[in-house]
Amino acid sequence: MSLLRPRASVPETTSTRELDALIVGAGFSGMYLLHRLRGLGLAARVYERGEDVGGTWYWNRYPGARCDIESVDYSYSFSPELEQEWEWSERYAAQPEILRYAGHVADRFDLRRDIQFGAQVLSAEFDEAAGRWHVRTDLGELIVARYVVLATGCLSAGNVPDLPGRDAFRGETYHTGDWPHDGVDFAGKRVGVLGTGSSAIQSIPLIAEQAAHTVVFQRTPNFSLPAHNRPLTPEFRAEVKRDYPRRREIARYNSGGVTRADPEIGALEVTDEERREIYERQWRAGGLNFASLFNDLRTDRAANETAAEFIRGKIREIVEDARTAELLSPKDYPFGAKRPCVDTGYYATFNREDVQLVDLRTEPIAEITPHGVRTAAAEYEVDCLVYATGFDAMTGAVNAIDIRGRGGESLREAWAAGPRTYLGVGCAGFPNLFLIATVGSPSVLSNMMTSIEQHVDWVADCIGRLRAEGFDTIEATEEAQNEWVAHVNELAAGTLFLDAASWYLGANIPGKPRVFMPYVGGVGVYRELCDRIAAEGYRGFRRTVSAVAA
Ligand code: FAD
Ligand code: NAP
């Protein structure tokens, strides 16, 4: 497995290049950013450790990988021509199709000529005297750039838990976030899947169909909603294309960055019968909209419990074995406090004779043995182990780079007690360094495409204005950053998000500080705030001309 890890040392410099802007990462964020910065006339270049564009969709090739925001919305809106020419085949496109889309965008906007593939950025150091970043890659390249943008992804640094005996396993080992490009044949094999998050829930039904025997190791059950995925009809696609301007406008200003109105009513404001009918209707329609049926599901435990219990009821209906149904039913955290999953046949998979659920709460893993997994109760022999164990989310890929700002200050150290940003785009002490759609912004709580475009546009406009107005640097003030961090925490504290040990909080990684990382205020509110701050001359940022504060 070649999951992103900090490298011990930077290799000797073999070449040097000067740029206006260096972008780390060629996922949807980095690709659009390159397009925008080129449009401003900047010499911009992307550095990507993978061998092609697509980011998430380049790495996560496990069986069943697909989006869970509807494809027609999980797509770029910046080019009406692109919107019109691309045809999504399914309600939730599968990974190969989304990767083809990324490739199409790269071709259409001729992006690859300014992307260095197979290059991992290891360090970035700010030279205060020159006002330039010195960035080094594992290929031995030194790049001197005025601006650095971290488009490194929220879910791009894989988490492989450090279980005793992990490396002694003699069978095949996979991580869903670094899946072999030519696929894996599980036919006739005994497969162990570790984890029951979205990646596991998408892949387990397909792995189980192939494998001789599948053992699912579950630490925490998840709430999963049916996808009811289906092919899109030509009529539907044509209608969406006609309606795109309106759809996108709704997505830009609602809370989740998707094409639906925000709910106006609470779950406890309707009768039990009405509520049940609303839940039933949405269950039949499928998808994540279930989480937004009522406006109090994120804030009121009693309201939330109505949704949680409805889903538990569905699990009991689908899963034939009562004990298995109980184990699969989340009971000790609110629905939505961990990212809900969207599945095709997940719960029904446990009705198969050849699928076994191991509850790690009653029998924790003691060690990985050469032949499988030994828990406190038994040894489960398997030929393949699939780590569906997620990511060092949001901060993992940023902290993997040794970033040094003013006075040699380390970003990793500045973030030791949790990430600190102003507005999710800048960090005090790190001039001309931008983050895209990650900590401190709606990012993972939204349709990421909407949030990525919003951030990229804001950052590109900001750089454009710096240049037009003759500023050399921009940097968040310590005061504005403190206020923003406090605001993000305060908003989260008013929700049920803090009641689950989620990756939003860093709770999936031993030793990681528990800080709620995304901004829960919603996409539309956040966009308006960002726009206002820009209109007020980048309030909370300090812009300088040759080291003189403006
Ligand atoms: P990424 O796509 O993660 O791209 C970041 C890139 O940066 C990667 O290619 C990585 O290799 C590169 N990189 C990182 N560090 C370095 C370095 N030091 N040097 C060089 N390169 C580096 N979001 C949704 O809104 N809807 C969905 O349905 C959805 N489904 C998802 C399914 C899966 C399986 C996963 C894992 C995530 C999903 N997401 C979804 C979130 C998804 O990550 C975003 O939607 C989006 O693709 C992120 O794009 P990005 O460009 O910001 O980051
Ligand atoms: P995840 O949600 O973090 O799930 C990881 C799973 O591994 C959890 O069940 C976790 O258990 C388990 N785990 C981790 N460490 C463990 C350990 N030491 N021992 C036992 N179990 C362990 O990761 P993911 O499934 O890859 O999904 C991450 C995010 O990516 C999603 O939340 C979503 O945002 C996105 N995603 C989206 C889709 C989609 O449908 N479009 C698909 C995949 C991913 P605990 O819960 O107990 O920690």
XYZ file of C-alpha atoms and ligand atoms in Angstrom, residues 4 24-29 47-49 54-57 59-60 62 67-69 74 119-121 151-153 155-156 391 401 446-448 452, ligand 1:
88
model
C 0.196 9.197 1.760
C -0.863 20.818 -4.609
C -3.324 18.172 -5.807
C -5.096 17.441 -9.105
C -8.537 16.494 -7.817
C -11.574 18.592 -8.678
C -10.192 21.450 -6.546
C 1.884 18.895 -8.378
C 0.069 15.589 -7.918
C 1.413 12.387 -6.429
C -9.337 12.969 -10.416
C -8.054 12.858 -6.828
C -10.618 10.892 -4.811
C -11.853 9.233 -7.983
C -7.556 6.546 -5.782
C -10.868 5.054 -4.587
C -12.982 -0.285 -4.790
C -20.953 9.362 -5.531
C -23.813 9.789 -3.080
C -24.695 13.302 -4.182
C -21.967 16.477 -8.234
C 5.282 14.180 -7.632
C 4.588 14.380 -3.923
C 5.066 17.771 -2.334
C -5.902 21.460 -2.890
C -4.827 18.328 -1.097
C -8.291 16.934 -0.340
C -10.163 12.450 2.387
C -6.874 11.723 0.696
C -8.781 8.620 6.338
C 3.730 18.451 4.191
C -21.905 19.831 1.694
C -21.926 18.806 -1.940
C -18.180 19.197 -2.296
C -14.893 23.568 -4.153
P -9.058 15.101 -3.716
O -9.971 14.583 -4.758
O -8.832 14.282 -2.518
O -7.693 15.441 -4.422
C -6.562 15.799 -3.704
C -5.355 15.346 -4.480
O -4.206 15.890 -3.845
C -5.167 13.836 -4.482
O -5.126 13.367 -5.802
C -3.846 13.609 -3.779
O -3.090 12.578 -4.364
C -3.177 14.951 -3.960
N -2.207 15.244 -2.911
C -2.433 15.346 -1.580
N -1.296 15.666 -0.936
C -0.343 15.761 -1.882
C 1.046 16.071 -1.831
N 1.669 16.345 -0.687
N 1.724 16.096 -2.987
C 1.115 15.830 -4.168
N -0.178 15.515 -4.273
C -0.906 15.495 -3.133
N -18.070 14.344 -1.903
C -19.295 14.703 -2.336
O -19.625 15.882 -2.265
N -20.137 13.795 -2.880
C -19.819 12.492 -2.983
O -20.628 11.699 -3.463
C -18.547 12.065 -2.506
N -18.170 10.780 -2.594
C -16.939 10.419 -2.110
C -16.570 9.080 -2.216
C -15.361 8.665 -1.704
C -14.951 7.246 -1.836
C -14.528 9.590 -1.033
C -13.228 9.133 -0.429
C -14.880 10.922 -0.965
C -16.082 11.342 -1.518
N -16.464 12.683 -1.492
C -17.694 13.052 -1.967
C -15.527 13.711 -1.049
C -14.507 13.991 -2.188
O -13.255 13.842 -1.612
C -14.755 15.363 -2.795
O -16.046 15.379 -3.358
C -13.814 15.800 -3.903
O -13.565 14.797 -4.831
C -12.539 16.348 -3.314
O -11.772 16.929 -4.325
P -10.384 17.652 -3.972
O -9.757 18.003 -5.246
O -10.631 18.715 -2.996
O -9.561 16.531 -3.193
